[in-house]
Coordinates of C-alpha atoms in Angstrom, one line a residue:
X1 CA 8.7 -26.1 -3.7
X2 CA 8.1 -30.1 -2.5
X3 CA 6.0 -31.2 -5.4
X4 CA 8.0 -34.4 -4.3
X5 CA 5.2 -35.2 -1.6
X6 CA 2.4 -34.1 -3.6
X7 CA 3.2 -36.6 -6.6
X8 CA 3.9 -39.4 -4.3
X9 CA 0.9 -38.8 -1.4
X10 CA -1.2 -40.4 -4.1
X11 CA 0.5 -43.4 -4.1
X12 CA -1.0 -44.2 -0.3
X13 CA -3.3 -45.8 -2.0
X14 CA -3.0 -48.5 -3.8
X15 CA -4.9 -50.3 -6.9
X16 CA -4.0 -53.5 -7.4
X17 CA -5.5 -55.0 -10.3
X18 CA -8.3 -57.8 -10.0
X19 CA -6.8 -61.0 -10.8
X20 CA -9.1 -62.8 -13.9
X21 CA -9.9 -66.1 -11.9
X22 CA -13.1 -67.4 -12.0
X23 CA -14.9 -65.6 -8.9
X24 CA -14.0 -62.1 -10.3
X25 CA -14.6 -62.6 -13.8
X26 CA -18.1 -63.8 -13.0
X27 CA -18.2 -60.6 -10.6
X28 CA -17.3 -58.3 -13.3
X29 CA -19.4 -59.8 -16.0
X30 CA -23.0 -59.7 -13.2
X31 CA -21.6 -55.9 -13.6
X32 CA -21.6 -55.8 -16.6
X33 CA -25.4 -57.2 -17.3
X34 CA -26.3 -54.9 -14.0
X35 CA -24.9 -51.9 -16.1
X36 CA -26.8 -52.5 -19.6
X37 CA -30.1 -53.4 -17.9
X38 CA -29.7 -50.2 -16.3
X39 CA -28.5 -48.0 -19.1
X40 CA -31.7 -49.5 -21.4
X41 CA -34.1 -48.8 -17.8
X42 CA -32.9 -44.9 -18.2
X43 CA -35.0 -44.3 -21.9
X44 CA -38.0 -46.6 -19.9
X45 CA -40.6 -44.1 -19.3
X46 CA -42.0 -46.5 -16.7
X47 CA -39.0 -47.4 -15.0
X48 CA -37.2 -43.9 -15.3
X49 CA -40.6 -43.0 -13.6
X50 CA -40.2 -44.8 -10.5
X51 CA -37.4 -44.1 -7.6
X52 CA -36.2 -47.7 -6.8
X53 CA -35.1 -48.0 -10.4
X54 CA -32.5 -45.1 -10.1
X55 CA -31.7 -46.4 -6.5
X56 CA -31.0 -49.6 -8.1
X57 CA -28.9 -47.8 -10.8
X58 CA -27.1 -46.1 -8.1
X59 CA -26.0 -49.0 -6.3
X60 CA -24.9 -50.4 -9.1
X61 CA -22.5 -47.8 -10.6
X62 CA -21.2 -47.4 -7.2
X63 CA -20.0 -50.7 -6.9
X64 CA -18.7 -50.6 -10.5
X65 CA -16.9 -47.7 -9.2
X66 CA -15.7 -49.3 -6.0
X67 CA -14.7 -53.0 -7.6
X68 CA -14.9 -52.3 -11.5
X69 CA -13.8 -48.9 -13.1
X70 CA -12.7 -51.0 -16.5
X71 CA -16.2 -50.8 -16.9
X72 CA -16.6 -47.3 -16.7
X73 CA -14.3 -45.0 -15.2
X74 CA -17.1 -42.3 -14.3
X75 CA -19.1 -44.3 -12.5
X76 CA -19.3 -42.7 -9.0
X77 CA -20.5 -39.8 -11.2
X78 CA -23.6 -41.6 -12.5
X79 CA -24.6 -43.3 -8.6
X80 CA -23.9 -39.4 -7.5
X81 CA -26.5 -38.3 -10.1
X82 CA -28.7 -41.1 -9.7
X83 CA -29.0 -40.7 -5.9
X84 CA -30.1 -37.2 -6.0
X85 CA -33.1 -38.4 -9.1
X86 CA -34.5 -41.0 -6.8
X87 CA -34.6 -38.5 -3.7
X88 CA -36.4 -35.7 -6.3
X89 CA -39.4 -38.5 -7.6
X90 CA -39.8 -40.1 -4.4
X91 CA -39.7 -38.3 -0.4
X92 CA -39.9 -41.8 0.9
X93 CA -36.6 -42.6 -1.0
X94 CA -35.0 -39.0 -0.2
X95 CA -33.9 -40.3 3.3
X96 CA -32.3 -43.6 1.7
X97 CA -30.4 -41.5 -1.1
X98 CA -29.3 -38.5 0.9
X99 CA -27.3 -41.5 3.4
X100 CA -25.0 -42.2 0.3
X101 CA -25.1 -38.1 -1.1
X102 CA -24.3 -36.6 2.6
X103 CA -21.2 -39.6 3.3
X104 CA -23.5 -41.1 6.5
X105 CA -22.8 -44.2 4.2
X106 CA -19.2 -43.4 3.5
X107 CA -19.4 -45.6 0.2
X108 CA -20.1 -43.2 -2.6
X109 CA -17.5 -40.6 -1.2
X110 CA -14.9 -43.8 -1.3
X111 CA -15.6 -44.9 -4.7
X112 CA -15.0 -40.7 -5.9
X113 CA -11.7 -40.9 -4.3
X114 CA -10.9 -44.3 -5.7
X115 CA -11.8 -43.4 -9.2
X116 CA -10.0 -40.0 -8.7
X117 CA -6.9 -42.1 -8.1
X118 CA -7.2 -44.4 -10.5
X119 CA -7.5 -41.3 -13.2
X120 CA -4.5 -39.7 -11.5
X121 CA -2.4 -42.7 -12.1
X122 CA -3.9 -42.6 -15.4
X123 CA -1.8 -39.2 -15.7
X124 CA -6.1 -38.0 -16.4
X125 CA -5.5 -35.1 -13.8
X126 CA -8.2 -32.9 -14.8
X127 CA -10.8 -36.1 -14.2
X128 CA -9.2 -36.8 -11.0
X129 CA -9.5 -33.4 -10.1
X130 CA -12.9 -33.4 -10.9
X131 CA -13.7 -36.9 -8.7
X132 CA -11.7 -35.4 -6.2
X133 CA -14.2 -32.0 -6.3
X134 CA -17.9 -34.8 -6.3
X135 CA -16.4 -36.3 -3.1
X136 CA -16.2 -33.0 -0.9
X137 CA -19.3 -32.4 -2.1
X138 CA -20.5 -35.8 -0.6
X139 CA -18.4 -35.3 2.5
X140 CA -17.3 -31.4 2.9
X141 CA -15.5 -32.2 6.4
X142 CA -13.1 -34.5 5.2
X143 CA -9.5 -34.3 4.2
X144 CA -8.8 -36.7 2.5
X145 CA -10.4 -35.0 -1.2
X146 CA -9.2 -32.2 -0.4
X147 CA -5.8 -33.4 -0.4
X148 CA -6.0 -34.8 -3.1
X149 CA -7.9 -32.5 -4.9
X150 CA -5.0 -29.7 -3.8
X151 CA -2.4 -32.2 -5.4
X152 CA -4.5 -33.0 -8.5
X153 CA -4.9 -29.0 -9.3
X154 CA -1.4 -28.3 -8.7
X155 CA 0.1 -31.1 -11.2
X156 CA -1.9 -29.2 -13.7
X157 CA -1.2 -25.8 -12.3
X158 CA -4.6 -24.4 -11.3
X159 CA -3.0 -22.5 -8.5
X160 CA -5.8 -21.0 -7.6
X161 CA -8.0 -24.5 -7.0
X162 CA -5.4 -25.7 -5.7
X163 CA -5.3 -23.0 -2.9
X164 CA -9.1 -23.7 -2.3
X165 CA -8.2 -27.4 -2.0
X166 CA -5.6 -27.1 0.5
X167 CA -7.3 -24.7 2.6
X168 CA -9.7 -26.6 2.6
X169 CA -8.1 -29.3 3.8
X170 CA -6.6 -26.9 6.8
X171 CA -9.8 -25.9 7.6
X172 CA -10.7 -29.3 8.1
X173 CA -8.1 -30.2 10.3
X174 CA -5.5 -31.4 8.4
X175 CA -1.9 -31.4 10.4
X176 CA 0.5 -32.9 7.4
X177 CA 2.8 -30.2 7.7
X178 CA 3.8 -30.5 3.9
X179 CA 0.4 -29.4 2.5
X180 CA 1.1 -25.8 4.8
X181 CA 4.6 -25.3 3.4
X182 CA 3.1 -26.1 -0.4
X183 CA 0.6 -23.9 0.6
X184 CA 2.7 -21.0 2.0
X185 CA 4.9 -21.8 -1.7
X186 CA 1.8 -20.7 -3.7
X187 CA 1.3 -18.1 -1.6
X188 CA 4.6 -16.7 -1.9
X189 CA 4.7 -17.5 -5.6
X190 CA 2.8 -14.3 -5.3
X191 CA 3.9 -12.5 -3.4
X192 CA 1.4 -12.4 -0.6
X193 CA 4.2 -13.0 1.6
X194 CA 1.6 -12.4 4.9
X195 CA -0.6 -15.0 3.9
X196 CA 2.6 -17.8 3.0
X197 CA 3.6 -17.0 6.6
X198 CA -0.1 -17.0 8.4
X199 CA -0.2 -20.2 6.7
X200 CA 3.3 -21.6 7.9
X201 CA 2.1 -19.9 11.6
X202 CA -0.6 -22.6 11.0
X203 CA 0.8 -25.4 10.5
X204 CA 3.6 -24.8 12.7
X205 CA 0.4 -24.9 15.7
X206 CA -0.4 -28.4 14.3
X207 CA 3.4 -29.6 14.1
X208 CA 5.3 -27.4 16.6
X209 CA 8.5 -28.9 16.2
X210 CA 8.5 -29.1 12.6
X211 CA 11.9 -27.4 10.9
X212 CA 10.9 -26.4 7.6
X213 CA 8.0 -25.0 8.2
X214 CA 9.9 -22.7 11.1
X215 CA 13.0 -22.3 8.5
X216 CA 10.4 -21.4 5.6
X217 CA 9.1 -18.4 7.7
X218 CA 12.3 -17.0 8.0
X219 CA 12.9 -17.6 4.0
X220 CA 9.6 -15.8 3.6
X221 CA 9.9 -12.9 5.8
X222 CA 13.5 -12.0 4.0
X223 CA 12.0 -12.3 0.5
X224 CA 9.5 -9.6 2.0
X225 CA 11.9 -7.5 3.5
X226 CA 11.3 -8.1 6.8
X227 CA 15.2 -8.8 7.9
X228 CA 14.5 -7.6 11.5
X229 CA 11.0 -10.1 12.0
X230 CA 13.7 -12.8 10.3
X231 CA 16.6 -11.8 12.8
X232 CA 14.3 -12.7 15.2
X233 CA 12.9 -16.3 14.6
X234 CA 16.0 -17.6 13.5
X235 CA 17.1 -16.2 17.0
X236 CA 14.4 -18.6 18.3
X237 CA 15.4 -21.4 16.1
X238 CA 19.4 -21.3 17.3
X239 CA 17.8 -21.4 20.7
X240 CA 15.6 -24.1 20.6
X241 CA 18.3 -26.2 18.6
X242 CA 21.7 -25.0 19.3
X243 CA 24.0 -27.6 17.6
X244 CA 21.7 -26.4 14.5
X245 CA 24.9 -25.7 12.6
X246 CA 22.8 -23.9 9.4
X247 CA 20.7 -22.1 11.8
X248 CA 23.7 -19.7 13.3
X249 CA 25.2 -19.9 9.4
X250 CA 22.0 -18.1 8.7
X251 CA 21.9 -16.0 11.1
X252 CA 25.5 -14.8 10.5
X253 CA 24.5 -14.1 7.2
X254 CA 21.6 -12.1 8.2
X255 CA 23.5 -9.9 10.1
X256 CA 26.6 -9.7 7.8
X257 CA 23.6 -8.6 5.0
X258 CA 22.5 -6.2 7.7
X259 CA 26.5 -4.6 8.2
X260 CA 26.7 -4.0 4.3
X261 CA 23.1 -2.4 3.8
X262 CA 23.1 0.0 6.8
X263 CA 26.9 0.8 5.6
X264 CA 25.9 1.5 2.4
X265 CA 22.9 4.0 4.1
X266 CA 25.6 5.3 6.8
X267 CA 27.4 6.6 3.5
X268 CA 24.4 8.1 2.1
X269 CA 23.6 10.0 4.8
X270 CA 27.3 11.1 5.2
X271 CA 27.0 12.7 1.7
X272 CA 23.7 14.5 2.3
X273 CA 25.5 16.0 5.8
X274 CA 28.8 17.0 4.1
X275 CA 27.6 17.2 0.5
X276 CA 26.5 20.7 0.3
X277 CA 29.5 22.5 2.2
X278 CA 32.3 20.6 0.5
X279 CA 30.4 21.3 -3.1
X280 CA 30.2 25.3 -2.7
X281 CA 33.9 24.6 -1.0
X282 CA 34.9 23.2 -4.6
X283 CA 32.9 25.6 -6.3
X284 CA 34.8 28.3 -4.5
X285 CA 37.9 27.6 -5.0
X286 CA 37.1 27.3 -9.1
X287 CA 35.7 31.2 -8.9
X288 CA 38.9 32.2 -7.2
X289 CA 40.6 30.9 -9.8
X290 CA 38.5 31.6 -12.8
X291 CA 38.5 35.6 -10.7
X292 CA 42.6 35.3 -11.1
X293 CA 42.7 34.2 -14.4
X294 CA 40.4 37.5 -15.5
X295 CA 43.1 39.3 -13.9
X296 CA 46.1 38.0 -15.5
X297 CA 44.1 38.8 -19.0
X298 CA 42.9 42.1 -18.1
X299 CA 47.2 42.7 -17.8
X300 CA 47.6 40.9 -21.0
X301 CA 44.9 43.3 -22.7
X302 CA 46.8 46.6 -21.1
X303 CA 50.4 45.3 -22.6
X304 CA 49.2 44.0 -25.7
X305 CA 47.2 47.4 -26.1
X306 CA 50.0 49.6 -25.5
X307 CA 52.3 47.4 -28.1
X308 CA 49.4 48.3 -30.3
X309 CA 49.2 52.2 -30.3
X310 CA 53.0 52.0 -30.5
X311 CA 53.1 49.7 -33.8
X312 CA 49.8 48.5 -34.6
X313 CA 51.3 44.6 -36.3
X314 CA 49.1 42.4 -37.1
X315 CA 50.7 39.9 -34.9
X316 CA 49.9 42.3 -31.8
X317 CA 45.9 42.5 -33.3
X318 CA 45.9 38.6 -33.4
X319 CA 47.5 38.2 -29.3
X320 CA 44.9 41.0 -28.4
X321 CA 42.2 38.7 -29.8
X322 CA 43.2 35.8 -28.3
X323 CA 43.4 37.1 -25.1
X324 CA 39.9 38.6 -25.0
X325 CA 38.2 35.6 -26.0
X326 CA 40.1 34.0 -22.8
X327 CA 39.2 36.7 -21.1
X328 CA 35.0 36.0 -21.9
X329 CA 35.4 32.6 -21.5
X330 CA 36.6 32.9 -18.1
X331 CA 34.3 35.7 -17.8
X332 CA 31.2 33.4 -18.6
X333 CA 32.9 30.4 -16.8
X334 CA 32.6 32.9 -13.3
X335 CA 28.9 33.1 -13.9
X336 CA 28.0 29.6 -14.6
X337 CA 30.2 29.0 -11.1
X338 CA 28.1 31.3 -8.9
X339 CA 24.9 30.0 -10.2
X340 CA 26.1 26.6 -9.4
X341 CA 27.2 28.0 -5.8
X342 CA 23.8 29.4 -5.2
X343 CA 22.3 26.2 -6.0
X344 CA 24.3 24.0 -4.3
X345 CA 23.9 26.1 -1.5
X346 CA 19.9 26.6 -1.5
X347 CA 20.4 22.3 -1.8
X348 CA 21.5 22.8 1.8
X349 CA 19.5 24.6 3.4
X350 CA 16.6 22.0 2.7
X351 CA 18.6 19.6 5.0
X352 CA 18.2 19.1 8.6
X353 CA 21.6 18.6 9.5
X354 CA 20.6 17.6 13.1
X355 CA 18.2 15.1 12.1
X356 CA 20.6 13.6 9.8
X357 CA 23.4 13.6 12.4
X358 CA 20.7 11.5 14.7
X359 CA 19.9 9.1 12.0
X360 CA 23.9 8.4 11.1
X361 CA 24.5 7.7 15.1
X362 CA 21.7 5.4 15.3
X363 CA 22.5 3.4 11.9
X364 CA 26.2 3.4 13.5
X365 CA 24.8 2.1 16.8
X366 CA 22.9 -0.9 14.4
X367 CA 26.1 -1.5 12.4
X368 CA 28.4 -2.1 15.1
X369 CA 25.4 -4.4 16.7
X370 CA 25.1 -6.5 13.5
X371 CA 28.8 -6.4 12.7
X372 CA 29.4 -7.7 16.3
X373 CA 26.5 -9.9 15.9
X374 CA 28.1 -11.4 12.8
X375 CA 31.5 -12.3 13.7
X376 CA 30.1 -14.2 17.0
X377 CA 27.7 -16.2 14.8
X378 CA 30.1 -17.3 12.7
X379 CA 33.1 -18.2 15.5
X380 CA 30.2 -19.8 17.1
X381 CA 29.6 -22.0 14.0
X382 CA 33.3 -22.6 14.3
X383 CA 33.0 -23.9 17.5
X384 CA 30.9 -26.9 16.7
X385 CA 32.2 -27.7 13.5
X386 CA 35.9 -26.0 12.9
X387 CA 35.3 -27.5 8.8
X388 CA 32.3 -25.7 8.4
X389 CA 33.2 -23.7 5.1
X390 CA 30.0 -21.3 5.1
X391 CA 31.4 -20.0 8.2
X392 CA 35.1 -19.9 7.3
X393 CA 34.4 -18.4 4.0
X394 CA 32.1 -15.5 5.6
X395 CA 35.0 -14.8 8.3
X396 CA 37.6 -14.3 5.7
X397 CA 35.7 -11.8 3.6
X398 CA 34.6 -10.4 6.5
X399 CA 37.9 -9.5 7.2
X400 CA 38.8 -8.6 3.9
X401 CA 35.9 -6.1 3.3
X402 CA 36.6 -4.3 6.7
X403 CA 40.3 -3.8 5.2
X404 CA 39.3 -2.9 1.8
X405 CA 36.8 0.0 3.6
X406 CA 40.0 0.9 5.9
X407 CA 41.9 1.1 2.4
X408 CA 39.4 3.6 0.9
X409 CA 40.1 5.8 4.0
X410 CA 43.6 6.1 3.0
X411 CA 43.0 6.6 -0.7
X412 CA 40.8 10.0 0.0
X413 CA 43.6 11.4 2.4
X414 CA 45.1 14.4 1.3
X415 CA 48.9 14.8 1.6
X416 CA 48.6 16.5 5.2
X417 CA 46.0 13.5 6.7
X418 CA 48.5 11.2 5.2
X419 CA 51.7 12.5 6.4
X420 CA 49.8 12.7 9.8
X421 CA 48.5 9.5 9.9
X422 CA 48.1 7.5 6.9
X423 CA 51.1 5.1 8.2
X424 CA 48.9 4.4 10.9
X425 CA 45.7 3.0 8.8
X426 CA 47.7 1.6 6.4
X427 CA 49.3 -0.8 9.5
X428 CA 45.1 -1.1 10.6
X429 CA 44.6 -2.2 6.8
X430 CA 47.3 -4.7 6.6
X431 CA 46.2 -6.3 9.6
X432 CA 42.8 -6.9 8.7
X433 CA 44.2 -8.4 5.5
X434 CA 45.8 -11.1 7.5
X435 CA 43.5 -11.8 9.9
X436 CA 40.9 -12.8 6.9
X437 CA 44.2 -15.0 5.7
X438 CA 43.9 -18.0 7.7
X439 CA 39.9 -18.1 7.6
X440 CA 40.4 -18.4 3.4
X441 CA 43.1 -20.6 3.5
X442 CA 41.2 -23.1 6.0
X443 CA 37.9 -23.1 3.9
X444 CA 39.8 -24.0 0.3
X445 CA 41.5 -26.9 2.7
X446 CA 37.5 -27.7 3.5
X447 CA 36.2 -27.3 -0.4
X448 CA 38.6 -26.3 -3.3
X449 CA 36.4 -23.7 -4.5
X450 CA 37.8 -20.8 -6.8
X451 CA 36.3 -17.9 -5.0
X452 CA 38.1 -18.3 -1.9
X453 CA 41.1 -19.3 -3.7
X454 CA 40.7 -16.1 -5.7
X455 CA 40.4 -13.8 -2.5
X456 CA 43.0 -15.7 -1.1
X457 CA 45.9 -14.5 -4.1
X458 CA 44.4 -11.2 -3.8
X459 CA 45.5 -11.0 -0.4
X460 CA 48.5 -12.6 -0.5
X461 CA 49.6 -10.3 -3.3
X462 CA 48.5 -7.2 -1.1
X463 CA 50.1 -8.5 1.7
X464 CA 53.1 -8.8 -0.3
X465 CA 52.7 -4.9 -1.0
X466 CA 53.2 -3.9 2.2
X467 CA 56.0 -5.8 3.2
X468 CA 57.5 -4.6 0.5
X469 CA 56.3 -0.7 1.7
X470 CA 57.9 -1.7 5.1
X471 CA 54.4 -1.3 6.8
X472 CA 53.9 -3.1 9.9
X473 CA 50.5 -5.2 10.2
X474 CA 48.7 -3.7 13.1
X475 CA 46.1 -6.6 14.0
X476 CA 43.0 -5.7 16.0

């Protein structure tokens, strides 16, 4: 978040200490007199009574605010108050006081924002805050307390005033792009990710050209989930500033995120097609074997039985035992198997295998979009900066990962898909590993970081492998 403007906004204005020469010190001490005449006046029946006396007071604490808070750093308060007394005794006075209380006379709403200041500088952010609050209610249209009031209430983490203050200040016409993205922070903070962008959306109409407001959305609608919405600005963004190196990073990245996820889906949806045949196909094949086993004991039972009524040895009695308790364990085995098999196959039917066949061409259609999306990003990247290591980096695991899926491939093959092509994918595999080579060892040339100098051995030692296998690197 850029609490770095909101702590220093307040230094725009600036309080600069009277100096103690003769003029000022006279100034301060007529103040002074002013300010115990009045404060004795206030338990005065007859002059509490009458309506110039708290006009009088009024002026005076607001020019105690204005040119003397020493003498009482509250002093816009007690004008504020004072106004609104001599407008309640006296309708001929109203007029006068309301002047000063609606900011016609902008001098009462200047000395609440002065002594708002001063008690922020004073590190008194809960008084400021409140100073900042007396002059909206002087002068609701203006930004200027509202700003501040926003900054005041965030230093002390009153989120929620300080999201009244700053839309406030928005709805006032405020255009300092900061206050939107410190905003859309709080906002987001939250998780009220539509609201953090609505607000960005706002203050990008007062500052069009403004980059981190524009980059902020696209931070925001990620975080929400919203990759396709992000896609799309930062598609805008490379447009409207091409040589925007990070920009195209970013939207490599975005689209290399997208290739993983809608892999990882592709392979989901893969299992849910294929899942239920090749389970009862397992399942199968352990009945047919549990089936042969019964039928190897059933010719152990016959032998062992006719050994028996030959010479019934205890030996024979102990093999006969044996064997049958074989025999009911494969027996029991053969009707857990079926109940599996009849659940793995009712698991089936509750697929729709040509609804799932649609969904894995489209999310095929998507991955080969983002995939191709990715790589030309990132080359792009290269193109205006060859040292860019973001881009380098990316390439080479890029690479790296499409070679490790390729790898996988060849893992699951049985011994017939191997024998028929598994030399093929294996050349498809090494090449990938070298093309991601180059792209690793150029970014450790760019920064000597030890995750690319990690992947780097790891392919080095694989491609080391094959050479040794006498597999020839097929490279796409």
């Amino acid at each position: 978040m850029k609490k770095m403007f909101f702590v220093s906004a307040l230094g725009l204005i600036s309080f600069s200490a009277f100096s103690q020469d003769a003029v000022n010190k006279a100034m301060v001490d007529q103040l002074r007199k002013d300010k115990e005449k009045s404060d004795k006046g206030v338990s005065d029946p007859k002059a509490s009574a009458k309506a110039s006396f708290w006009m009088d007071r009024a002026t005076t604490y607001s020019s105690i605010a204005s040119q003397s808070s020493e003498l009482d750093s509250s002093a816009a308060k007690t004008a504020f108050e004072s106004y609104k007394k001599a407008a309640e005794l006296d309708p001929k006075k109203a007029k006068d006081a309301q002047k000063f209380l609606t900011g016609e006379d902008p001098s009462l709403f200047n000395a609440f924002v002065r002594q708002g200041a001063e008690k922020y500088q004073n590190k008194n952010l809960a008084g400021a805050l409140e100073m900042f609050q007396m002059a909206q209610q002087v002068n609701a249209k203006d930004t200027l307390a509202s700003l501040y009031g926003g900054i005041a209430a965030q230093q002390i983490d009153k989120k929620e005033e300080a999201k009244t203050q700053f839309e406030k200040y928005a709805e006032n016409g405020g255009k300092d792009p900061s206050v939107f993205y410190g905003l859309a922070q709080l906002y987001r903070a939250e998780n009220n990710f539509d609201k953090a962008v609505a607000t960005l959306n706002k203050g990008l109409e007062r500052s069009p050209n403004n980059k981190d407001l524009k980059s902020e959305v696209v931070n925001i609608l990620l975080a929400s989930g919203k990759e396709d919405q992000a896609i799309a600005e930062l598609t805008n963004l490379t447009k409207s500033d091409p040589t925007n190196v990070q920009n195209i990073v970013n939207l490599g990245i975005l689209y290399d995120n997208m290739n993983t996820k809608l892999g990882t889906k592709i392979k989901e949806i893969q299992g849910k097609i294929g899942g239920g045949a090749s389970k009862t196909a397992d399942l199968t094949k352990k009945l047919e074997a549990e089936k042969g086993k019964i039928e190897i004991y059933d010719g152990e039972i016959k032998r062992i039985s006719g050994l028996i009524k030959k010479a019934p040895k205890p030996d024979l009695k102990r093999q006969l035992a044996d064997v049958t308790a074989k025999k009911k364990e494969s027996t029991d085995a053969i009707v857990a198997i079926q109940g599996e098999i009849k659940a793995a196959e009712e698991a089936s039917k509750g697929n729709d295998n040509a609804a799932l066949e649609k969904e894995l061409a489209d999310l095929k259609a998507k991955k080969t979009t983002a995939n191709n999306e990715a790589i030309t990003a990132y080359k792009k990247v290269l193109e205006i900066d060859a040292a860019n290591y973001d881009a380098l980096y990316n390439l080479g695991v890029f690479y790296f990962n499409e070679a490790v899926e390729l790898k996988r491939e060849v893992d699951n093959m049985s011994m017939t898909d191997y024998q028929a092509k598994g030399k093929e994918v294996e050349g498809r595999v090494c090449g990938r590993f070298k093309k991601a080579k180059p792209y690793f060892e150029k970014a450790i040339q760019v920064k000597d970081e030890a995750e690319a100098k990690e992947n780097l051995a790891t392919v080095n030692n694989v491609l080391e492998q094959f050479a040794g296998k006498q597999v020839a690197c097929t490279e796409e």
